[in-house]
Amino acid sequence: MNVEVTPLPGLGTRQDFVSRGGRRIGVITYRDGRMEMIVSKQDDTDSCVASIPLTVEESATLATLLGAPQLVTQLEEQNRDISGITTRQLPLAPGSPYDGRTLGDTALRTRTAVSVVAVVRGGTAHPSPRPDFRLSGGDMLVTVGTADGLGKAVEVLETG
Amino acid sequence: MHDTAISLIELGAVFFGLGLLGRLAWKIGISPIPLYLLGGLAFGSGGLIPLHGIDEFASLAGEIGVILLLLLLGLEYSANELVTGMRRAWLAGLLDLVLNALPGAAVALLLGWGPVGAIAMAGVTYISSSGIIAKVLGDLGRLGNRETPVVLSILVFEDLAMAVYLPILTALLAGATLMGGLTAVGVSLIVITIVLVIALKFGRYVSMLVDSPEPEVFLLRVLGAALLVAGVASQLQVSAAVGAFLLGIAISGSTAENATKLLEPLRDLFAAMFFVVFGLNTNPTTIPPVLGWAVALAFVTTLTKVATGWFAARQQGIGRMGRARAGAALVARGEFSIVIAGLAVAAGAVEDELAALATAYVLLMAVLGPVAARVVEPVARGLQRKLQPRPA
């Protein structure tokens, strides 16, 4: 992927790439750390249809949303030959009983036989998290298990 | 004691009035600069309600306003950005200089203001307002556009050109001969080169000198350093403003960011005072005779700025609509045109009408600039339809 980095003198930097559909998609990073997501117009790629200011937390959440499915697809491909095993991404909503507690506290493995193979946070995957891994709202848990177990795991994460 | 009371009341009324005007300006989507000028005109000699008793404070505050304007301009850019900006925009920058300085100079010569007046007016019509332009681009959500770096590079070029131009102007205003002018050019070029080298290689040390974790200490050091450097520069006939600008460039990194944050409100306060003082010192009755010239200049230099932006954007392979946007974005003139006119008038080496013409011109351009940036897209689309009628 060809990401173009353009300095904006006095303001910050623009980083963007051209999507297959011909739109420029990117991020403006201001000197003071503020971020803005930009999407160019379809008919005039020089100009933007939207520039959306994002807080650090919001951009991390967006990155997680965009980054997690890829990891899940990869895992699914690896596990395709093993029948009965499913890979899913489960969100940990802010305000969940486990927001701020460790992975061990959920006792997911014991209660549902589901394994957490990675936690995606802020666009970065933390693979094979240990039981002392502290969860926080907005995390995406990449899990492997039976369809049944995964259904139970969703409940556990939501209601404790 | 009584005098102090009256001065405080007047000053309070002026600040409060400016606050109201500023709010009004942003609400209707224009820059507050023309309204501040109008405010000054209304309270000055020959205006509606002449104010006395705050002259001394106001003129010193205005001086500080100029120093802060230029200091923050310098803080905005790192030396790296200046160098790359120069490299990227030099051709468009030169075209910008020629196209936009010539109309001002020509009008000054036609009005018989002599070569010094011509050089001052050239500066007034040449320099775009980076303050207004950055604000408008942000408001219109165009910072992500592909033509925006082109616009910003031209602004960087202009600001560097100012650093060379202001000392020359100061030398000429002081009555120096051609030889003296050339010496001033040489000296200022050498000084700027030295400062750029220092900023590129040793910016850390300059920053360390003023930096402090205590906001109070930091503010005092930065402001103190700026006034000291500006004063010394002014004593050496290099112009206080340039001294402040170069200090701003030499301060870099996080120190520069923190300084900007601390100084921004101060700059806004003192710069507003500067515009008011300029208005105060301009007699409104001198404006009508030069109004025709101001309108003509506004018309011509709008077209020349659009041409500049069009050319610069085309060089970077940007489409027609983007070229039009880049051109319209550059139209606004403001703070620095008034800084130049203020220097010229304060030195007393040019006609008083120059202040009147500059005021009228900036009044027009500070309003026209944001409007042009806003309406350029529909206008360009309309023109396109007219020029390429659909086959019936």
XYZ file of C-alpha atoms in Angstrom:
552
model
C 0.000 0.000 0.000
C 1.435 3.341 -1.055
C 0.890 5.900 1.706
C 1.750 9.420 0.645
C 3.127 11.673 3.386
C 2.738 15.397 2.737
C 3.997 18.067 5.144
C 1.573 20.907 5.893
C 3.924 23.735 6.892
C 2.876 25.347 10.149
C 0.126 22.794 10.800
C 1.271 19.196 10.710
C 1.297 16.277 8.282
C -1.165 14.655 5.920
C -0.905 10.929 5.247
C -3.190 9.376 2.705
C -3.565 6.669 0.087
C -5.802 6.175 -2.925
C -8.391 3.440 -2.552
C -9.334 1.065 -5.344
C -12.475 3.113 -5.906
C -10.322 6.162 -6.635
C -10.854 8.034 -3.390
C -8.123 9.432 -1.214
C -8.470 8.251 2.378
C -6.161 9.468 5.083
C -5.335 11.238 8.279
C -4.154 14.729 9.123
C -1.991 14.816 12.238
C -1.696 18.264 13.744
C 1.407 19.372 15.624
C -0.459 19.355 18.915
C -1.487 15.731 18.403
C -5.063 16.282 17.197
C -6.113 13.979 14.372
C -8.556 14.266 11.547
C -9.759 11.569 9.200
C -10.205 12.745 5.629
C -12.087 11.218 2.716
C -11.874 12.781 -0.722
C -14.777 13.417 -3.058
C -15.518 10.938 -5.808
C -15.608 13.420 -8.686
C -12.827 15.720 -7.464
C -10.162 13.767 -5.590
C -8.236 16.990 -4.880
C -10.907 18.001 -2.417
C -12.444 16.392 0.651
C -16.038 15.395 1.181
C -15.391 15.096 4.894
C -12.702 15.806 7.417
C -13.653 14.354 10.749
C -11.848 15.410 13.925
C -11.078 12.398 16.124
C -9.870 12.261 19.704
C -7.055 9.867 20.556
C -9.596 7.418 21.968
C -11.881 7.665 18.949
C -9.101 7.076 16.463
C -7.902 4.076 18.493
C -11.424 2.658 18.461
C -11.738 3.207 14.728
C -8.383 1.565 14.133
C -9.524 -1.425 16.208
C -12.758 -1.722 14.264
C -10.875 -1.661 10.988
C -7.950 -3.825 12.084
C -9.623 -6.693 13.975
C -11.621 -8.322 11.160
C -8.435 -8.875 9.173
C -6.910 -10.846 12.012
C -10.080 -12.885 12.345
C -10.084 -13.693 8.627
C -6.493 -14.866 8.840
C -7.269 -17.109 11.784
C -10.366 -18.453 10.088
C -8.315 -19.408 7.079
C -5.843 -21.229 9.289
C -8.578 -23.113 11.126
C -10.712 -23.932 8.109
C -9.649 -27.563 8.042
C -10.620 -28.143 11.657
C -14.362 -28.634 11.628
C -16.476 -27.256 14.433
C -13.989 -24.533 15.335
C -15.045 -20.938 14.767
C -13.108 -17.711 15.067
C -14.923 -14.564 16.089
C -14.154 -11.067 17.266
C -15.982 -10.116 20.421
C -16.110 -6.472 21.473
C -15.627 -5.504 25.105
C -18.031 -2.588 25.453
C -17.008 0.294 27.716
C -18.922 -0.271 30.939
C -18.766 -4.043 30.672
C -18.193 -5.719 34.067
C -14.682 -6.620 32.864
C -13.753 -3.114 31.703
C -10.547 -2.493 33.688
C -10.221 -6.063 35.002
C -7.869 -8.794 33.899
C -8.506 -11.465 31.316
C -8.146 -14.059 34.080
C -11.081 -12.502 35.910
C -13.431 -13.424 33.075
C -12.563 -17.138 33.472
C -13.692 -17.512 29.866
C -11.650 -20.646 29.271
C -13.123 -22.504 32.251
C -16.681 -21.326 31.756
C -17.090 -21.509 27.983
C -14.016 -23.366 26.646
C -13.341 -20.379 24.440
C -9.724 -19.200 23.975
C -8.764 -15.591 23.537
C -5.976 -15.670 20.966
C -5.458 -11.918 20.688
C -6.711 -8.589 21.947
C -6.809 -5.756 19.425
C -6.491 -2.317 20.930
C -5.887 0.939 19.077
C -5.103 -0.835 15.824
C -2.428 -3.099 17.398
C -2.929 -6.738 18.131
C -1.660 -8.120 21.433
C -1.279 -11.835 20.616
C -1.710 -14.629 23.180
C -2.675 -12.408 26.113
C -1.799 -13.843 29.537
C -4.431 -14.109 32.294
C -3.028 -10.938 33.900
C -3.723 -8.913 30.727
C -5.864 -5.950 31.808
C -8.885 -5.392 29.543
C -10.395 -2.034 28.800
C -13.538 -0.768 27.088
C -13.271 -0.681 23.285
C -10.957 -3.719 23.134
C -11.700 -6.347 20.525
C -11.171 -9.925 21.713
C -10.254 -12.344 18.960
C -11.565 -15.710 20.129
C -11.589 -19.320 18.976
C -14.121 -21.887 20.093
C -17.261 -23.805 19.264
C -20.290 -21.869 18.069
C -22.007 -22.719 21.334
C -19.129 -21.602 23.510
C -18.764 -18.347 21.612
C -22.425 -17.549 22.194
C -21.885 -18.067 25.938
C -18.712 -15.972 25.846
C -20.633 -13.004 24.449
C -22.996 -13.233 27.416
C -20.158 -13.499 29.904
C -18.462 -10.402 28.519
C -21.690 -8.439 28.569
C -23.189 -9.434 31.879
C -20.312 -10.902 33.896
C -5.464 59.737 39.602
C -8.395 61.161 37.733
C -6.554 60.820 34.426
C -5.818 57.179 35.143
C -9.509 56.559 35.776
C -10.488 58.062 32.424
C -7.761 56.144 30.609
C -8.923 52.896 32.174
C -12.521 53.594 31.172
C -11.506 54.405 27.617
C -9.241 51.402 27.339
C -11.903 49.136 28.783
C -14.460 50.474 26.351
C -12.088 49.931 23.431
C -11.273 46.340 24.413
C -14.886 45.504 25.102
C -15.967 47.056 21.816
C -13.306 45.052 19.970
C -14.572 41.917 21.639
C -18.068 42.576 20.337
C -16.750 43.364 16.847
C -14.605 40.226 16.796
C -17.553 38.044 17.732
C -19.651 39.641 15.016
C -16.902 39.126 12.433
C -16.478 35.391 13.003
C -20.255 34.982 13.131
C -20.687 36.349 9.611
C -17.601 34.465 8.446
C -15.103 37.245 7.835
C -11.854 38.199 9.531
C -12.109 40.711 12.420
C -9.181 42.769 11.079
C -11.293 45.143 8.932
C -13.668 45.713 11.852
C -10.753 46.546 14.180
C -9.508 49.036 11.596
C -12.964 50.577 11.352
C -13.077 50.773 15.144
C -9.769 52.643 15.121
C -10.960 54.982 12.396
C -14.088 55.787 14.390
C -12.167 56.740 17.547
C -9.211 58.534 15.936
C -8.651 62.125 14.919
C -11.388 63.147 12.495
C -13.451 60.123 13.535
C -16.790 59.941 15.305
C -15.603 60.026 18.930
C -11.925 60.998 19.245
C -10.285 59.361 22.259
C -7.398 60.954 24.128
C -5.341 59.712 27.034
C -4.647 56.193 25.839
C -2.349 57.187 22.959
C 0.870 56.305 24.714
C -0.248 52.938 25.973
C -1.984 52.157 22.701
C 1.011 52.909 20.531
C 3.356 50.831 22.707
C 0.778 48.029 22.753
C 0.594 48.265 18.973
C 4.395 47.909 18.741
C 4.264 44.829 20.941
C 1.432 43.566 18.745
C 3.651 43.665 15.660
C 6.493 41.935 17.499
C 4.145 39.167 18.685
C 2.574 38.780 15.226
C 5.995 38.157 13.700
C 7.312 36.078 16.619
C 4.367 33.694 16.333
C 4.747 33.585 12.582
C 8.335 32.448 13.119
C 7.283 29.934 15.779
C 4.789 28.429 13.361
C 7.472 27.147 11.023
C 10.430 24.956 11.728
C 13.615 25.791 9.848
C 13.172 22.508 7.967
C 9.748 23.532 6.722
C 11.122 26.876 5.601
C 13.898 25.245 3.609
C 11.684 22.613 1.948
C 8.931 25.173 1.399
C 11.430 27.396 -0.375
C 12.600 24.543 -2.557
C 9.086 23.461 -3.507
C 7.516 26.829 -4.133
C 10.292 29.043 -5.452
C 8.972 29.370 -9.011
C 5.372 30.025 -7.980
C 6.726 32.212 -5.182
C 8.639 34.408 -7.608
C 5.601 34.688 -9.893
C 3.541 35.627 -6.826
C 6.089 38.311 -5.910
C 6.208 39.850 -9.382
C 2.479 39.711 -10.176
C 1.279 41.063 -6.854
C 3.985 43.590 -5.960
C 3.832 45.342 -9.333
C 0.241 46.695 -9.101
C 0.925 48.295 -5.711
C 4.197 49.814 -6.869
C 2.600 51.083 -10.096
C -0.242 52.829 -8.272
C 2.188 54.433 -5.803
C 4.291 55.766 -8.692
C 1.184 57.023 -10.514
C 0.165 58.898 -7.389
C 3.638 60.427 -7.192
C 4.761 58.827 -3.942
C 8.264 58.159 -5.223
C 10.336 54.978 -5.148
C 10.154 54.503 -1.378
C 6.359 54.771 -1.433
C 6.319 52.342 -4.369
C 8.358 49.759 -2.461
C 6.077 50.100 0.570
C 2.887 49.718 -1.519
C 4.462 46.767 -3.357
C 4.743 45.023 -0.009
C 1.178 45.918 0.942
C -0.339 44.317 -2.160
C 2.120 41.403 -2.293
C 1.781 39.770 1.093
C -1.200 37.472 1.696
C -2.604 37.147 5.185
C -1.452 33.773 6.494
C -3.650 34.310 9.572
C -6.878 34.746 7.608
C -6.005 32.039 5.083
C -5.152 29.358 7.650
C -8.384 30.109 9.519
C -10.541 30.013 6.384
C -8.976 26.780 5.101
C -9.631 25.166 8.463
C -13.213 26.438 8.624
C -14.003 25.190 5.125
C -12.504 21.751 5.872
C -9.926 22.106 3.120
C -6.833 21.154 5.107
C -6.997 17.649 3.633
C -7.262 18.924 0.079
C -4.440 18.304 -2.315
C -4.014 21.977 -3.211
C -3.645 23.052 0.422
C 0.083 22.211 0.776
C 0.643 24.296 -2.375
C -1.106 27.264 -0.760
C 0.835 26.796 2.483
C 4.165 26.573 0.635
C 3.461 29.890 -1.053
C 2.662 31.421 2.317
C 5.970 30.090 3.669
C 7.769 31.649 0.728
C 6.016 34.971 1.292
C 6.893 34.981 4.971
C 10.555 34.345 4.182
C 10.391 37.110 1.586
C 9.071 39.370 4.353
C 12.176 38.638 6.418
C 14.292 39.968 3.556
C 11.928 42.761 2.585
C 11.317 44.394 5.963
C 14.963 45.290 6.695
C 15.301 46.736 3.190
C 12.164 48.796 3.678
C 13.363 49.969 7.085
C 16.698 51.028 5.615
C 15.015 52.894 2.740
C 12.562 54.584 5.104
C 15.465 55.746 7.248
C 16.606 57.651 4.175
C 19.414 55.385 3.119
C 20.799 55.706 -0.379
C 20.766 52.991 -3.026
C 24.155 51.852 -1.735
C 22.754 51.775 1.794
C 19.751 49.793 0.556
C 21.989 47.228 -1.120
C 24.068 46.953 2.044
C 20.861 46.362 4.000
C 19.886 43.604 1.569
C 23.290 41.990 1.961
C 23.236 42.242 5.732
C 19.715 40.886 6.049
C 20.453 37.969 3.697
C 23.530 37.079 5.734
C 21.642 37.388 9.028
C 18.778 35.213 7.775
C 21.205 32.578 6.528
C 23.020 32.548 9.864
C 19.739 32.270 11.780
C 18.521 29.427 9.535
C 21.778 27.561 10.048
C 21.606 28.121 13.813
C 17.971 27.004 13.858
C 18.707 23.906 11.769
C 21.785 22.814 13.741
C 21.485 24.371 17.191
C 17.753 25.094 17.550
C 17.799 22.926 20.676
C 20.115 25.301 22.515
C 18.100 28.401 21.656
C 15.007 26.548 22.843
C 16.794 25.485 26.034
C 17.635 29.105 26.758
C 13.990 30.143 26.989
C 12.380 26.866 28.021
C 11.070 26.259 31.509
C 8.514 23.858 32.962
C 6.878 26.747 34.870
C 4.411 28.501 32.544
C 4.988 31.826 34.287
C 8.761 31.696 33.989
C 8.502 30.441 30.434
C 6.156 33.243 29.397
C 8.408 35.889 30.919
C 11.501 34.436 29.262
C 9.940 34.098 25.806
C 8.348 37.524 25.890
C 11.472 39.078 27.359
C 13.710 37.487 24.753
C 11.372 38.607 21.951
C 11.276 42.220 23.113
C 15.047 42.266 23.705
C 15.862 40.836 20.282
C 13.304 43.105 18.620
C 14.714 46.151 20.397
C 18.295 45.342 19.486
C 17.301 44.614 15.877
C 15.475 47.900 15.707
C 18.534 49.702 17.132
C 20.614 48.091 14.353
C 18.100 49.357 11.741
C 17.016 45.787 10.879
C 13.381 46.290 11.974
C 12.065 45.016 15.281
C 9.581 42.748 13.513
C 12.277 40.805 11.663
C 14.236 40.280 14.860
C 11.171 38.716 16.446
C 10.482 36.605 13.344
C 14.028 35.209 13.325
C 13.892 34.439 17.042
C 10.645 32.573 16.381
C 12.318 30.464 13.708
C 15.282 29.669 15.959
C 12.992 28.349 18.718
C 11.918 24.865 17.723
C 10.184 21.653 18.665
C 8.022 21.355 21.748
C 9.320 24.669 23.100
C 7.890 26.378 20.031
C 4.547 24.610 20.456
C 4.277 25.582 24.107
C 5.324 29.142 23.364
C 2.666 29.373 20.654
C -0.012 28.170 23.047
C 1.020 30.648 25.742
C 1.486 33.629 23.452
C -1.515 33.233 21.164
C -3.998 35.056 23.406
C -1.439 37.778 24.092
C -0.836 38.207 20.383
C -4.551 38.448 19.670
C -4.912 41.144 22.316
C -1.939 43.251 21.290
C -2.445 42.728 17.558
C -6.036 43.971 17.897
C -4.589 47.041 19.607
C -2.143 47.429 16.715
C -4.966 47.538 14.149
C -6.884 50.008 16.265
C -3.827 52.257 16.597
C -3.315 52.135 12.852
C -6.947 53.137 12.395
C -6.608 55.812 15.084
C -3.696 57.391 13.236
C -5.504 57.381 9.930
C -7.847 60.258 9.320
C -11.031 58.823 7.789
C -11.488 61.933 5.670
C -8.358 60.964 3.696
C -9.925 57.709 2.540
C -12.570 58.830 -0.017
C -10.014 60.430 -2.395
C -8.044 57.151 -2.632
C -11.035 54.822 -2.528
C -11.145 54.476 -6.318
C -7.503 53.394 -6.368
C -8.121 50.949 -3.557
C -10.990 49.338 -5.468
C -8.903 49.140 -8.646
C -6.012 47.583 -6.723
C -8.371 45.135 -5.024
C -9.748 44.057 -8.398
C -6.364 43.651 -10.095
C -4.616 41.939 -7.188
C -7.502 39.518 -6.714
C -6.968 38.376 -10.276
C -3.188 38.203 -9.885
C -3.420 36.109 -6.715
C -5.880 33.751 -8.396
C -3.456 33.458 -11.302
C -0.602 32.710 -8.879
C -2.554 29.982 -7.112
C -3.744 28.534 -10.421
C -0.180 28.348 -11.728
C 1.242 26.876 -8.510
C -1.467 24.210 -8.268
C -1.141 23.263 -11.936
C 2.579 22.712 -11.409
C 1.718 20.067 -8.812
C -0.692 18.342 -11.198
C -3.874 19.440 -9.466
C -7.202 19.565 -11.328
C -8.971 22.706 -12.505
C -11.275 23.003 -9.524
C -8.341 22.626 -7.137
C -6.389 25.279 -9.042
C -9.305 27.697 -8.716
C -9.565 26.922 -4.988
C -5.822 27.501 -4.479
C -6.067 30.847 -6.282
C -9.082 32.071 -4.343
C -7.557 30.963 -1.025
C -4.584 33.287 -1.508
C -6.640 36.447 -2.090
C -6.910 37.646 1.540
C -4.544 40.417 2.663
C -4.492 41.579 6.239
C -2.134 41.884 9.167
C 1.164 42.121 7.300
C -0.056 44.679 4.774
C -0.937 46.868 7.740
C 2.409 46.100 9.432
C 4.204 47.338 6.309
C 2.053 50.432 5.946
C 2.462 51.091 9.669
C 6.255 50.979 9.397
C 6.197 53.297 6.400
C 3.889 55.830 7.994
C 5.647 55.753 11.372
C 8.964 56.563 9.691
C 7.343 59.637 8.161
C 9.113 59.068 4.841
C 5.936 58.557 2.798
C 2.726 60.468 2.146
C -0.087 60.167 4.677
C -2.365 59.039 1.863
C -0.419 55.776 1.850
C -1.967 54.899 5.196
C -5.405 55.769 3.829
C -4.906 53.687 0.685
C -3.503 50.744 2.673
C -6.415 50.911 5.119
C -9.036 50.998 2.384
C -7.255 48.228 0.487
C -6.974 45.927 3.505
C -10.594 46.664 4.458
C -11.600 45.373 1.027
C -9.205 42.438 0.832
C -9.716 41.113 4.342
C -13.437 40.846 3.578
C -13.058 39.752 -0.031
C -10.512 36.998 0.732
C -12.710 34.722 2.876
C -15.679 35.397 0.585
C -13.647 34.476 -2.503
C -12.474 31.249 -0.865
C -16.096 30.362 -0.072
C -17.728 31.145 -3.422
C -14.966 29.922 -5.720
C -16.439 26.453 -6.232
C -19.956 27.449 -7.340
C -18.552 30.278 -9.471
C -16.008 28.011 -11.150
C -18.690 25.400 -11.802
C -20.964 28.042 -13.317
C -18.180 29.280 -15.570
C -17.407 25.737 -16.657
C -21.025 25.190 -17.687
C -21.068 28.457 -19.615
C -17.815 27.712 -21.402
C -18.807 24.182 -22.330
C -22.486 24.305 -23.284
C -24.052 20.909 -23.666
C -24.848 19.962 -27.254
C -28.621 20.354 -27.618
